[in-house]
XYZ file of N, CA, C and O in Angstrom:
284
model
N -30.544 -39.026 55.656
C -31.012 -39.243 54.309
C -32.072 -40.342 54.312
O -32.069 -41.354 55.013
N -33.117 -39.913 53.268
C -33.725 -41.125 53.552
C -33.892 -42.164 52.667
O -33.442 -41.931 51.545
N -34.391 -43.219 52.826
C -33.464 -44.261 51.519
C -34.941 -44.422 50.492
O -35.983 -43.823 50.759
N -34.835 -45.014 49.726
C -35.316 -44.896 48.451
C -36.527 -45.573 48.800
O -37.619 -45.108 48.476
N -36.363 -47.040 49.680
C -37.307 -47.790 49.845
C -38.783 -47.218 50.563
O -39.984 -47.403 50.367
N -37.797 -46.277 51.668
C -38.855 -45.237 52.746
C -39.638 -44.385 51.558
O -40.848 -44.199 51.687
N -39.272 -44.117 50.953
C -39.901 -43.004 49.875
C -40.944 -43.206 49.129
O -41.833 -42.393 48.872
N -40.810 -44.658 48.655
C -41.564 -45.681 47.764
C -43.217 -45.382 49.345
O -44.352 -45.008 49.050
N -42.835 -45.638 50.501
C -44.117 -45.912 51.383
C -44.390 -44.166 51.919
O -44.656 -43.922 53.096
N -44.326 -43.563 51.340
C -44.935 -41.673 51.280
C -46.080 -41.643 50.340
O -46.789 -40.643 50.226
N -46.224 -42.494 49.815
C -47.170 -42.098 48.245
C -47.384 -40.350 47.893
O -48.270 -39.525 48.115
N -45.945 -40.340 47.180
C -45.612 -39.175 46.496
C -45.646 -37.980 47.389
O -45.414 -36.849 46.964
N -45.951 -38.255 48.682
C -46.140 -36.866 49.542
C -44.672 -36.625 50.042
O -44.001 -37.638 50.243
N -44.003 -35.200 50.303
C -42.941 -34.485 50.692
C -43.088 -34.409 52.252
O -43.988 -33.931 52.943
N -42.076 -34.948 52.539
C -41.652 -34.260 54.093
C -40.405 -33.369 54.501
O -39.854 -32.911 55.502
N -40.303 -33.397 53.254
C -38.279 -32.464 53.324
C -38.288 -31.664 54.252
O -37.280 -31.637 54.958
N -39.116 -30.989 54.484
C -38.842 -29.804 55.206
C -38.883 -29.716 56.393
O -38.662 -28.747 57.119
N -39.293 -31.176 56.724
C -38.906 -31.729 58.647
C -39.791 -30.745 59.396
O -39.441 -30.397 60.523
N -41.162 -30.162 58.737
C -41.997 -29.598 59.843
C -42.670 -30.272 60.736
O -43.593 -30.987 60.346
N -42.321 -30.179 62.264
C -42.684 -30.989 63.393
C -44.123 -30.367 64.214
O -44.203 -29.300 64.822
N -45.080 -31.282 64.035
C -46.274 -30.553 64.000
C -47.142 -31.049 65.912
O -47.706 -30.472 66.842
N -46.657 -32.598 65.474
C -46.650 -32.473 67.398
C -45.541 -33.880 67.855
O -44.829 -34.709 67.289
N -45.886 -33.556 69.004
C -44.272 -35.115 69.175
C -44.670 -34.953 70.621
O -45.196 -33.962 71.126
N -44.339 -36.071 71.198
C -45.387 -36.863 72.627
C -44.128 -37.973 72.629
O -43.756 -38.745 71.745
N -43.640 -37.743 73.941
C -42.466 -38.369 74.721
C -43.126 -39.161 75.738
O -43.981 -38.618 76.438
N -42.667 -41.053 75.993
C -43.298 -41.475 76.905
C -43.193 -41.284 78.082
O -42.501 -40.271 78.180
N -43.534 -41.739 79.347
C -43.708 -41.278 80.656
C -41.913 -41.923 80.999
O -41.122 -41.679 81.909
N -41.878 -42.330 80.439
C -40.541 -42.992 81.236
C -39.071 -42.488 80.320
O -37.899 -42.844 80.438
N -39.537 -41.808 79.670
C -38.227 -40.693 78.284
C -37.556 -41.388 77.460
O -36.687 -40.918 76.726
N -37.982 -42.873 77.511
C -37.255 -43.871 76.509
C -37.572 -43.872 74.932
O -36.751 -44.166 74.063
N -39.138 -43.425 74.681
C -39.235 -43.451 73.327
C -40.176 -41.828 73.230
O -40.636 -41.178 74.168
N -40.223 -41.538 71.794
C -40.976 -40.373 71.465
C -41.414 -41.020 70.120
O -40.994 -41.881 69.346
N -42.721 -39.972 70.259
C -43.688 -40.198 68.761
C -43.870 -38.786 68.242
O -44.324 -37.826 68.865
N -43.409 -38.832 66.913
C -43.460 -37.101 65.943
C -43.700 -37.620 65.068
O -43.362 -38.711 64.609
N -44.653 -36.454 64.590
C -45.665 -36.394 63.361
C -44.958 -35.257 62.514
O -44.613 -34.289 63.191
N -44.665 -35.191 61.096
C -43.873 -34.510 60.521
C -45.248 -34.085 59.820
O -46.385 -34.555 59.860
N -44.814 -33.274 59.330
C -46.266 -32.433 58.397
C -45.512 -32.226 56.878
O -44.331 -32.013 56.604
N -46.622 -32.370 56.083
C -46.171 -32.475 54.537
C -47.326 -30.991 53.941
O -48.119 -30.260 54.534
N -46.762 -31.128 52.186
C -47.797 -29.912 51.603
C -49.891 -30.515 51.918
O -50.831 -29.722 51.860
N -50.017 -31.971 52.202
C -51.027 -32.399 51.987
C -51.619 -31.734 53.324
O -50.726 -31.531 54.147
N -53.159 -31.264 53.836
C -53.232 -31.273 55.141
C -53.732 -32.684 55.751
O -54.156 -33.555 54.991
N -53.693 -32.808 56.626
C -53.992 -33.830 57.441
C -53.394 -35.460 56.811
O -54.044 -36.505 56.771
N -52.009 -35.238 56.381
C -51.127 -36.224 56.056
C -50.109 -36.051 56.778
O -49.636 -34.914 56.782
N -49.471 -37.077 57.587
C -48.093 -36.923 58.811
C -47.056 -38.002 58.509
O -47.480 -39.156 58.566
N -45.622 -37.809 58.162
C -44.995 -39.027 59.482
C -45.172 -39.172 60.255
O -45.250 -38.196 61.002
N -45.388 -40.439 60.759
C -45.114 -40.772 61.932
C -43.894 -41.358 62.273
O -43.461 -42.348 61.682
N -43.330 -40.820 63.170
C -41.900 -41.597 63.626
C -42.011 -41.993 64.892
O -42.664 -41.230 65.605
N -41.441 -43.241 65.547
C -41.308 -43.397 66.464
C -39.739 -43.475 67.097
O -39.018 -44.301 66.536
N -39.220 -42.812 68.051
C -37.947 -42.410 67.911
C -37.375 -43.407 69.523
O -37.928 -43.369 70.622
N -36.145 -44.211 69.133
C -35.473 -44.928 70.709
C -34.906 -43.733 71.262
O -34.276 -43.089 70.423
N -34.931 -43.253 72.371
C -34.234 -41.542 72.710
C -32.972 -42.350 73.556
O -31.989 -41.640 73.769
N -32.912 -43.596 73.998
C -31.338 -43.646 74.615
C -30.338 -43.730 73.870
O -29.220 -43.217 73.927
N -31.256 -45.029 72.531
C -30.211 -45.110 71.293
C -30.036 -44.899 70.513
O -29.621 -45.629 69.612
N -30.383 -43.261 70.480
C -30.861 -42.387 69.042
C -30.969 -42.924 67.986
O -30.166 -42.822 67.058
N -32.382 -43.819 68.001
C -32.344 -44.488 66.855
C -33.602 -44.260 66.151
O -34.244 -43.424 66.786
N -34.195 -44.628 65.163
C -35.542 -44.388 64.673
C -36.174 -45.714 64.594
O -36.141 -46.200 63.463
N -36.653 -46.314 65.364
C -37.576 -47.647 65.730
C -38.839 -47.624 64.304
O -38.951 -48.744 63.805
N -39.589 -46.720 63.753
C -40.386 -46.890 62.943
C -40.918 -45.632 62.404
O -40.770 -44.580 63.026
N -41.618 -45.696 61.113
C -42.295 -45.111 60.410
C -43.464 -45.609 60.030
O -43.786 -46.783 59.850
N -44.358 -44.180 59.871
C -45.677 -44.680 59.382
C -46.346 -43.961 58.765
O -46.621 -42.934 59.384
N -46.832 -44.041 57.598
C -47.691 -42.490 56.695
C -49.163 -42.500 57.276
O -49.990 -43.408 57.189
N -49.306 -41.057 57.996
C -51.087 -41.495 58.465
C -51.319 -40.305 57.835
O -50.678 -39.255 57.873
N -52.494 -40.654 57.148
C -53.449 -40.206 55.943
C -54.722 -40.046 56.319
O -55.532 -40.834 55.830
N -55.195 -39.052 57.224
C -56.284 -38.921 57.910
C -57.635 -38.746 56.615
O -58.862 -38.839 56.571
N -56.849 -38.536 55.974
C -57.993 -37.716 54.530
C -58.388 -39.454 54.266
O -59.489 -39.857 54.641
N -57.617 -40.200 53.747
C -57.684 -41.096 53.557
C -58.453 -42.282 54.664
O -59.269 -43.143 54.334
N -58.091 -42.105 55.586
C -58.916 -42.603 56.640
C -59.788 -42.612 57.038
O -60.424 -43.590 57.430
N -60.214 -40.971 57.060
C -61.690 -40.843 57.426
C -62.789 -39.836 56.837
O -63.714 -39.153 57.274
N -62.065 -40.172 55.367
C -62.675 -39.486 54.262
C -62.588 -37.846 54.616
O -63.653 -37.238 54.508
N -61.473 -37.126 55.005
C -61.332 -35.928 54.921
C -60.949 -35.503 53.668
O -60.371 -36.284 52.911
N -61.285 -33.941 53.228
C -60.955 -33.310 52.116
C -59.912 -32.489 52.437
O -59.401 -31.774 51.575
């Protein structure tokens, strides 16, 4: 579930539907990075995932539209 506060840093964009669009595991299998895909295009989670201690180390909204003036 995700908590209210995480939601507040989406600016209104949906990820419910947990579509995994690419995800890149480091050389050594300790951490992974997945990009969740929303209705916006070129808007992602980013998660960064601990894989020994199944944990979720971080989030991040990347907003490519926003970044680099995509439509």
């Amino acid at each position: 579930m995700i908590s209210e506060g995480a939601r507040h840093d989406f600016h209104g964009h949906d990820f419910s539907e947990g579509r995994v669009t690419y995800a890149w595991q480091s050389p050594d299998g300790t951490h992974q990075h997945v990009l969740v895909d929303c209705e916006t295009p070129n808007v992602f989670l980013v998660l960064v995932l601990d894989l020994p201690a199944s944990s979720v180390l971080g989030h991040h909204l990347l907003d490519l539209n926003r970044l680099y003036g995509l439509a």
